[in-house]
Amino acid sequence: MMANETDREKAFEAAIRAVRAACAVTSRVQEDFADDHRVLKADQSPVTTADYAAQVVICSVLAEAFPDLPMISEESADELAALEDDTLRDLVLEYAQTAIPGLTGDQVYAFLDHDDGIGASRSWILDPVDGTKGFIRGDQYAIALALYEEGQIEMGILGCPRYATGARSEGLIIAARRGAGTVCMNVDEDRPRAVKVQDTTTAAASIVARSVESAHSSFGITDQLKSELNIVATDVYMDGQGKYGAVAVGDATMYLRIPRPGATRKENIWDHAAGVIVVEEAGGRVTDILGETIAFSHGAKLERNTGILATNGAIHDEVLSELKRLYAAASE
Ligand code: AMP
Ligand code: MG
């Protein structure tokens, strides 16, 4: 555990500051470049100036406040170093410097080379741009930072500079500390207000948040489930962990992430660590689609879990029993 409560408060404050600084940088990149300057990583997923620059900015702010706390983060220095063309490397430095003046190229590599947190009892967990495909499309994405301590997530911060649902459209930071609730603030202002999940008690009256990318979650089972539960409201389609944020602030009632039947891919911890606590502390509930607790202590992947069901809590059991039935039937 962290030494004391003062340390945790300091960590929460530094984490919000880091995410806010990164939001400014990714917003600038998104305005300036749209889909330019991206490359494909070895696994064929895209990465951009924004992913790297956001990671560098966040690691730099956190390293100053907590130099010894390890970091588990999505991007690594190897992929950037392997590029033959210097363009992306130069842009990462240039954009990171807009938040951290005086930053050097060596520091960029040092902050991207932070892969020392797996297996540690305490570490930051970061996805610098979650929903990169949305970012490239000019749509939503989230900067997701969490603190893991002794088997559980202690705090989570979601920076959502392009947050938009049917209910509202404004840049938000949504942040939670274990036992202290979830707060939401404008991305440019440090004025947190407490938020709560919706109080809807029947699934039929709920709003579903879901992925834009059909490869990431089964559209077929999602639509079947909605039909079985008589859900008629328009869905919230969103890239990145803003979907958890939408449940936490009450703009959606549930977030569904349903593996396509037969898929064996396991989820990355950085795609869920911040989101899960943000929903739980707003009064909601998160399990996988089989009803299991989300377990963050099995390395970089959620090895023990299958998909995600995040709800306002009140409708969880009703949705879960139908979802389990449909998933089992589709997997036969
Ligand atoms: P989304 O919530 O749809 O924006 O999901 C974004 C995340 O999906 C990325 O951070 C990726 O790690 C993850 N992802 C990439 N490919 C897949 C896949 N085939 N199935 C599920 N998730 C994926
Ligand atoms: Mg991600």
Short mmCIF file of C-alpha atoms and ligand atoms in Angstrom, two decimals:
data_model
loop_
_atom_site.label_atom_id
_atom_site.label_comp_id
_atom_site.label_asym_id
_atom_site.label_seq_id
_atom_site.Cartn_x
_atom_site.Cartn_y
_atom_site.Cartn_z
CA MET A 1 0.00 0.00 0.00
CA MET A 2 1.03 3.60 -0.33
CA ALA A 3 2.69 4.90 2.77
CA ASN A 4 -0.31 6.94 3.84
CA GLU A 5 -3.38 8.88 2.88
CA THR A 6 -1.37 12.02 2.11
CA ASP A 7 0.61 10.00 -0.45
CA ARG A 8 -2.61 8.82 -2.10
CA GLU A 9 -3.95 12.35 -2.26
CA LYS A 10 -0.70 13.50 -3.81
CA ALA A 11 -0.90 10.64 -6.34
CA PHE A 12 -4.49 11.50 -7.27
CA GLU A 13 -3.63 15.16 -7.76
CA ALA A 14 -0.54 14.32 -9.85
CA ALA A 15 -2.45 11.79 -11.94
CA ILE A 16 -5.20 14.30 -12.79
CA ARG A 17 -2.59 16.94 -13.60
CA ALA A 18 -0.74 14.49 -15.85
CA VAL A 19 -3.90 13.43 -17.70
CA ARG A 20 -5.01 17.05 -18.16
CA ALA A 21 -1.61 17.99 -19.66
CA ALA A 22 -1.79 14.98 -21.99
CA CYS A 23 -5.34 15.91 -23.09
CA ALA A 24 -4.06 19.30 -24.27
CA VAL A 25 -1.30 17.61 -26.28
CA THR A 26 -3.50 14.96 -27.95
CA SER A 27 -6.12 17.62 -28.78
CA ARG A 28 -3.44 19.66 -30.53
CA VAL A 29 -2.22 16.65 -32.51
CA GLN A 30 -5.77 15.69 -33.49
CA GLU A 31 -6.51 19.24 -34.72
CA ASP A 32 -3.24 19.53 -36.62
CA PHE A 33 -2.94 16.18 -38.34
CA ALA A 34 -6.13 14.18 -38.51
CA ASP A 35 -4.88 10.82 -39.75
CA ASP A 36 -1.36 11.77 -40.78
CA HIS A 37 1.71 10.43 -39.03
CA ARG A 38 0.49 7.11 -37.87
CA VAL A 39 2.22 3.80 -38.24
CA LEU A 40 1.21 0.21 -37.68
CA LYS A 41 2.75 -1.69 -34.81
CA ALA A 42 3.90 -5.29 -35.14
CA ASP A 43 0.39 -6.48 -34.17
CA GLN A 44 -1.06 -4.28 -36.98
CA SER A 45 -2.72 -1.87 -34.54
CA PRO A 46 -2.19 1.83 -35.32
CA VAL A 47 -0.11 4.21 -33.21
CA THR A 48 0.28 7.98 -33.70
CA THR A 49 2.26 10.98 -32.52
CA ALA A 50 -0.47 11.45 -29.92
CA ASP A 51 -0.09 8.00 -28.32
CA TYR A 52 3.64 8.47 -27.81
CA ALA A 53 3.52 12.15 -26.84
CA ALA A 54 0.73 11.56 -24.29
CA GLN A 55 2.67 8.69 -22.70
CA VAL A 56 5.83 10.80 -22.48
CA VAL A 57 3.96 13.73 -20.90
CA ILE A 58 2.19 11.57 -18.33
CA CYS A 59 5.33 9.59 -17.42
CA SER A 60 7.27 12.82 -17.07
CA VAL A 61 4.75 14.42 -14.68
CA LEU A 62 4.41 11.22 -12.62
CA ALA A 63 8.15 10.55 -12.47
CA GLU A 64 8.66 13.95 -10.92
CA ALA A 65 6.07 13.31 -8.20
CA PHE A 66 6.80 9.57 -7.68
CA PRO A 67 10.20 8.68 -9.13
CA ASP A 68 10.16 5.09 -7.82
CA LEU A 69 6.67 4.02 -8.77
CA PRO A 70 6.75 1.56 -11.72
CA MET A 71 4.67 2.02 -14.86
CA ILE A 72 2.83 -0.46 -17.06
CA SER A 73 1.88 1.30 -20.28
CA GLU A 74 0.79 0.39 -23.75
CA GLU A 75 3.47 2.02 -25.89
CA SER A 76 7.13 1.07 -25.87
CA ALA A 77 10.33 2.73 -27.04
CA ASP A 78 11.25 -0.24 -29.27
CA GLU A 79 8.52 0.34 -31.83
CA LEU A 80 9.41 4.04 -32.13
CA ALA A 81 13.17 3.34 -32.28
CA ALA A 82 12.64 0.77 -35.05
CA LEU A 83 11.13 3.32 -37.46
CA GLU A 84 13.38 4.16 -40.39
CA ASP A 85 11.88 7.59 -40.95
CA ASP A 86 12.54 10.25 -38.28
CA THR A 87 9.30 12.18 -38.85
CA LEU A 88 7.29 10.52 -36.11
CA ARG A 89 10.15 10.70 -33.58
CA ASP A 90 10.61 14.44 -34.24
CA LEU A 91 6.88 15.12 -33.93
CA VAL A 92 6.61 13.21 -30.66
CA LEU A 93 9.35 15.38 -29.19
CA GLU A 94 7.87 18.59 -30.60
CA TYR A 95 4.36 17.91 -29.24
CA ALA A 96 5.55 16.56 -25.88
CA GLN A 97 7.61 19.75 -25.49
CA THR A 98 4.42 21.84 -25.73
CA ALA A 99 3.55 20.41 -22.29
CA ILE A 100 7.06 19.76 -20.92
CA PRO A 101 9.36 22.56 -22.14
CA GLY A 102 13.00 21.53 -22.33
CA LEU A 103 12.27 17.82 -22.73
CA THR A 104 15.04 16.05 -24.66
CA GLY A 105 14.98 13.22 -27.21
CA ASP A 106 16.71 10.94 -24.70
CA GLN A 107 14.01 11.63 -22.15
CA VAL A 108 11.37 10.71 -24.73
CA TYR A 109 12.94 7.25 -25.02
CA ALA A 110 13.42 6.94 -21.28
CA PHE A 111 9.74 7.72 -20.62
CA LEU A 112 8.62 5.27 -23.30
CA ASP A 113 10.85 2.58 -21.83
CA HIS A 114 8.89 2.23 -18.62
CA ASP A 115 7.96 -1.42 -18.89
CA ASP A 116 8.94 -2.29 -15.36
CA GLY A 117 5.60 -2.63 -13.62
CA ILE A 118 4.43 -6.17 -14.43
CA GLY A 119 4.41 -8.22 -11.23
CA ALA A 120 5.11 -5.21 -8.98
CA SER A 121 2.83 -4.83 -5.95
CA ARG A 122 2.20 -1.21 -6.87
CA SER A 123 2.28 0.47 -10.29
CA TRP A 124 0.66 2.96 -12.59
CA ILE A 125 -1.28 1.44 -15.49
CA LEU A 126 -1.60 3.65 -18.57
CA ASP A 127 -3.20 3.67 -21.98
CA PRO A 128 -2.06 7.02 -23.38
CA VAL A 129 -4.61 7.00 -26.22
CA ASP A 130 -7.28 4.35 -25.82
CA GLY A 131 -9.39 4.16 -28.96
CA THR A 132 -6.61 5.15 -31.36
CA LYS A 133 -8.85 4.14 -34.28
CA GLY A 134 -11.39 6.75 -33.09
CA PHE A 135 -8.65 9.33 -32.64
CA ILE A 136 -7.54 8.79 -36.24
CA ARG A 137 -11.12 9.05 -37.50
CA GLY A 138 -11.36 12.44 -35.73
CA ASP A 139 -13.73 10.94 -33.18
CA GLN A 140 -13.54 10.10 -29.48
CA TYR A 141 -10.75 8.47 -27.52
CA ALA A 142 -9.70 8.36 -23.88
CA ILE A 143 -6.49 8.87 -21.95
CA ALA A 144 -6.71 6.25 -19.22
CA LEU A 145 -4.49 6.20 -16.13
CA ALA A 146 -4.91 3.99 -13.04
CA LEU A 147 -3.00 3.16 -9.90
CA TYR A 148 -2.77 -0.53 -9.01
CA GLU A 149 -1.96 -1.51 -5.42
CA GLU A 150 -1.81 -5.00 -3.93
CA GLY A 151 -4.29 -6.71 -6.21
CA GLN A 152 -6.76 -3.90 -6.76
CA ILE A 153 -7.15 -0.62 -8.57
CA GLU A 154 -6.95 2.30 -6.12
CA MET A 155 -7.67 5.19 -8.46
CA GLY A 156 -8.54 5.80 -12.09
CA ILE A 157 -8.59 8.87 -14.30
CA LEU A 158 -10.19 9.08 -17.74
CA GLY A 159 -9.34 12.06 -19.91
CA CYS A 160 -11.98 12.34 -22.63
CA PRO A 161 -11.23 15.51 -24.65
CA ARG A 162 -13.91 14.70 -27.27
CA TYR A 163 -16.52 13.27 -24.91
CA ALA A 164 -19.93 13.21 -26.60
CA THR A 165 -23.12 11.22 -26.11
CA GLY A 166 -26.71 11.99 -27.00
CA ALA A 167 -26.91 13.89 -23.70
CA ARG A 168 -23.87 16.16 -23.91
CA SER A 169 -20.74 17.03 -25.82
CA GLU A 170 -17.79 18.56 -23.96
CA GLY A 171 -14.27 17.57 -22.97
CA LEU A 172 -14.38 15.78 -19.61
CA ILE A 173 -12.04 14.31 -17.04
CA ILE A 174 -13.71 11.62 -14.95
CA ALA A 175 -11.76 10.45 -11.92
CA ALA A 176 -12.25 8.06 -9.00
CA ARG A 177 -10.48 7.04 -5.81
CA ARG A 178 -11.38 3.86 -3.97
CA GLY A 179 -13.85 4.70 -1.19
CA ALA A 180 -14.07 8.36 -2.18
CA GLY A 181 -16.49 8.32 -5.13
CA THR A 182 -16.21 9.50 -8.72
CA VAL A 183 -15.91 13.10 -9.83
CA CYS A 184 -16.19 14.74 -13.21
CA MET A 185 -14.77 18.03 -14.42
CA ASN A 186 -14.37 20.00 -17.58
CA VAL A 187 -11.09 19.09 -19.24
CA ASP A 188 -9.84 22.69 -18.86
CA GLU A 189 -11.00 23.37 -15.29
CA ASP A 190 -10.11 22.00 -11.89
CA ARG A 191 -13.65 22.09 -10.51
CA PRO A 192 -14.68 18.54 -9.67
CA ARG A 193 -18.32 17.63 -9.08
CA ALA A 194 -19.48 14.29 -7.72
CA VAL A 195 -21.24 12.03 -10.23
CA LYS A 196 -23.51 9.00 -9.90
CA VAL A 197 -24.73 6.25 -12.18
CA GLN A 198 -28.33 6.33 -13.43
CA ASP A 199 -31.01 5.06 -11.06
CA THR A 200 -32.88 3.10 -13.75
CA THR A 201 -34.09 -0.19 -12.25
CA THR A 202 -35.24 -2.02 -15.38
CA ALA A 203 -33.03 -3.00 -18.29
CA ALA A 204 -35.80 -2.06 -20.74
CA ALA A 205 -35.38 1.61 -19.79
CA SER A 206 -31.61 1.61 -20.23
CA ILE A 207 -29.12 3.14 -22.66
CA VAL A 208 -26.28 0.97 -24.02
CA ALA A 209 -22.73 2.26 -24.61
CA ARG A 210 -20.80 0.21 -27.17
CA SER A 211 -17.77 0.13 -29.47
CA VAL A 212 -17.71 1.77 -32.86
CA GLU A 213 -15.39 -0.96 -34.19
CA SER A 214 -17.24 -4.20 -34.89
CA ALA A 215 -14.02 -6.21 -34.49
CA HIS A 216 -13.85 -5.21 -30.80
CA SER A 217 -17.23 -6.47 -29.59
CA SER A 218 -19.97 -8.66 -31.04
CA PHE A 219 -22.58 -6.45 -32.68
CA GLY A 220 -24.77 -9.51 -33.23
CA ILE A 221 -25.03 -10.52 -29.57
CA THR A 222 -25.35 -6.88 -28.47
CA ASP A 223 -28.35 -6.39 -30.75
CA GLN A 224 -29.90 -9.72 -29.72
CA LEU A 225 -29.53 -8.76 -26.06
CA LYS A 226 -31.18 -5.39 -26.63
CA SER A 227 -34.04 -7.07 -28.37
CA GLU A 228 -34.51 -9.70 -25.61
CA LEU A 229 -34.46 -6.98 -22.93
CA ASN A 230 -36.75 -4.65 -24.92
CA ILE A 231 -34.22 -1.83 -24.99
CA VAL A 232 -35.40 0.88 -27.37
CA ALA A 233 -33.19 3.90 -26.55
CA THR A 234 -30.56 4.91 -29.12
CA ASP A 235 -27.13 3.42 -28.34
CA VAL A 236 -24.08 5.50 -27.43
CA TYR A 237 -21.29 4.51 -29.86
CA MET A 238 -17.88 5.58 -28.59
CA ASP A 239 -14.22 4.63 -28.98
CA GLY A 240 -12.13 4.06 -25.87
CA GLN A 241 -12.94 3.94 -22.16
CA GLY A 242 -15.21 6.97 -22.30
CA LYS A 243 -17.90 4.25 -22.39
CA TYR A 244 -17.18 3.53 -18.71
CA GLY A 245 -17.23 7.29 -18.14
CA ALA A 246 -20.66 7.55 -19.78
CA VAL A 247 -22.01 4.94 -17.33
CA ALA A 248 -20.34 6.71 -14.37
CA VAL A 249 -21.81 10.14 -15.16
CA GLY A 250 -25.24 8.72 -15.99
CA ASP A 251 -25.27 9.34 -19.75
CA ALA A 252 -25.53 5.57 -20.37
CA THR A 253 -26.85 2.75 -18.16
CA MET A 254 -24.49 0.01 -19.27
CA TYR A 255 -21.35 -0.70 -21.29
CA LEU A 256 -21.23 -3.98 -23.17
CA ARG A 257 -18.03 -5.56 -24.49
CA ILE A 258 -18.84 -9.00 -25.80
CA PRO A 259 -16.13 -11.14 -27.40
CA ARG A 260 -17.11 -12.49 -30.80
CA PRO A 261 -17.92 -16.19 -30.34
CA GLY A 262 -14.77 -18.26 -30.82
CA ALA A 263 -12.40 -15.31 -30.16
CA THR A 264 -9.53 -16.17 -27.83
CA ARG A 265 -8.03 -12.69 -27.44
CA LYS A 266 -7.69 -11.51 -23.83
CA GLU A 267 -8.22 -7.86 -22.87
CA ASN A 268 -5.28 -5.61 -21.87
CA ILE A 269 -5.33 -4.33 -18.28
CA TRP A 270 -4.76 -0.72 -19.49
CA ASP A 271 -7.98 -0.89 -21.53
CA HIS A 272 -10.04 -1.37 -18.34
CA ALA A 273 -8.17 -0.43 -15.14
CA ALA A 274 -9.25 3.22 -14.97
CA GLY A 275 -12.72 2.56 -16.40
CA VAL A 276 -13.70 -0.12 -13.89
CA ILE A 277 -13.06 1.98 -10.77
CA VAL A 278 -14.70 5.05 -12.28
CA VAL A 279 -17.95 3.06 -12.66
CA GLU A 280 -17.69 1.27 -9.30
CA GLU A 281 -17.09 4.46 -7.34
CA ALA A 282 -20.04 6.13 -9.06
CA GLY A 283 -22.25 3.40 -7.58
CA GLY A 284 -22.18 0.97 -10.50
CA ARG A 285 -21.03 -2.61 -10.90
CA VAL A 286 -18.52 -4.22 -13.26
CA THR A 287 -18.03 -7.94 -13.95
CA ASP A 288 -17.13 -9.88 -17.04
CA ILE A 289 -19.95 -11.27 -19.19
CA LEU A 290 -19.90 -14.53 -17.19
CA GLY A 291 -20.34 -12.65 -13.89
CA GLU A 292 -16.71 -12.95 -12.74
CA THR A 293 -14.88 -10.16 -10.91
CA ILE A 294 -12.36 -8.30 -13.09
CA ALA A 295 -8.94 -9.50 -11.88
CA PHE A 296 -5.98 -7.18 -12.49
CA SER A 297 -3.20 -9.28 -10.95
CA HIS A 298 -2.45 -11.76 -13.74
CA GLY A 299 0.04 -9.78 -15.79
CA ALA A 300 -0.68 -7.40 -18.65
CA LYS A 301 -3.87 -9.20 -19.71
CA LEU A 302 -7.18 -9.93 -18.01
CA GLU A 303 -6.32 -13.63 -18.25
CA ARG A 304 -9.25 -14.78 -16.10
CA ASN A 305 -11.97 -12.69 -17.71
CA THR A 306 -14.23 -12.80 -20.76
CA GLY A 307 -15.55 -9.47 -22.03
CA ILE A 308 -17.01 -6.73 -19.84
CA LEU A 309 -20.40 -5.86 -18.40
CA ALA A 310 -20.46 -2.48 -16.64
CA THR A 311 -23.83 -1.27 -15.39
CA ASN A 312 -25.50 1.08 -12.91
CA GLY A 313 -25.70 -1.93 -10.55
CA ALA A 314 -29.51 -2.05 -10.31
CA ILE A 315 -29.93 -3.79 -13.70
CA HIS A 316 -26.75 -5.89 -13.50
CA ASP A 317 -28.23 -9.29 -12.60
CA GLU A 318 -31.09 -8.93 -15.06
CA VAL A 319 -28.71 -8.13 -17.93
CA LEU A 320 -26.12 -10.71 -16.87
CA SER A 321 -28.48 -13.69 -16.88
CA GLU A 322 -29.73 -12.90 -20.40
CA LEU A 323 -26.21 -12.13 -21.64
CA LYS A 324 -24.81 -15.42 -20.31
CA ARG A 325 -27.59 -17.33 -22.02
CA LEU A 326 -27.10 -15.60 -25.39
CA TYR A 327 -23.29 -15.87 -25.27
CA ALA A 328 -23.45 -19.59 -24.44
CA ALA A 329 -25.92 -20.19 -27.27
CA ALA A 330 -23.76 -18.24 -29.75
CA SER A 331 -20.61 -20.09 -28.66
CA GLU A 332 -22.02 -23.60 -29.23
P1 AMP B 1 -12.97 0.31 -28.14
O1 AMP B 1 -13.62 0.21 -26.81
O2 AMP B 1 -13.74 -0.40 -29.20
O3 AMP B 1 -12.58 1.68 -28.52
O4 AMP B 1 -11.66 -0.53 -27.96
C1 AMP B 1 -10.37 -0.05 -28.08
C2 AMP B 1 -9.45 -1.14 -27.68
O5 AMP B 1 -9.77 -2.33 -28.35
C3 AMP B 1 -8.01 -0.91 -28.00
O6 AMP B 1 -7.35 -0.36 -26.92
C4 AMP B 1 -7.46 -2.31 -28.30
O7 AMP B 1 -6.58 -2.75 -27.28
C5 AMP B 1 -8.67 -3.18 -28.28
N1 AMP B 1 -8.76 -4.14 -29.37
C6 AMP B 1 -8.04 -4.22 -30.50
N2 AMP B 1 -8.42 -5.29 -31.23
C7 AMP B 1 -9.42 -5.89 -30.56
C8 AMP B 1 -10.23 -7.04 -30.79
N3 AMP B 1 -10.11 -7.78 -31.88
N4 AMP B 1 -11.15 -7.37 -29.85
C9 AMP B 1 -11.32 -6.62 -28.76
N5 AMP B 1 -10.58 -5.51 -28.48
C10 AMP B 1 -9.64 -5.16 -29.37
MG MG B 2 -6.43 0.87 -25.63
#
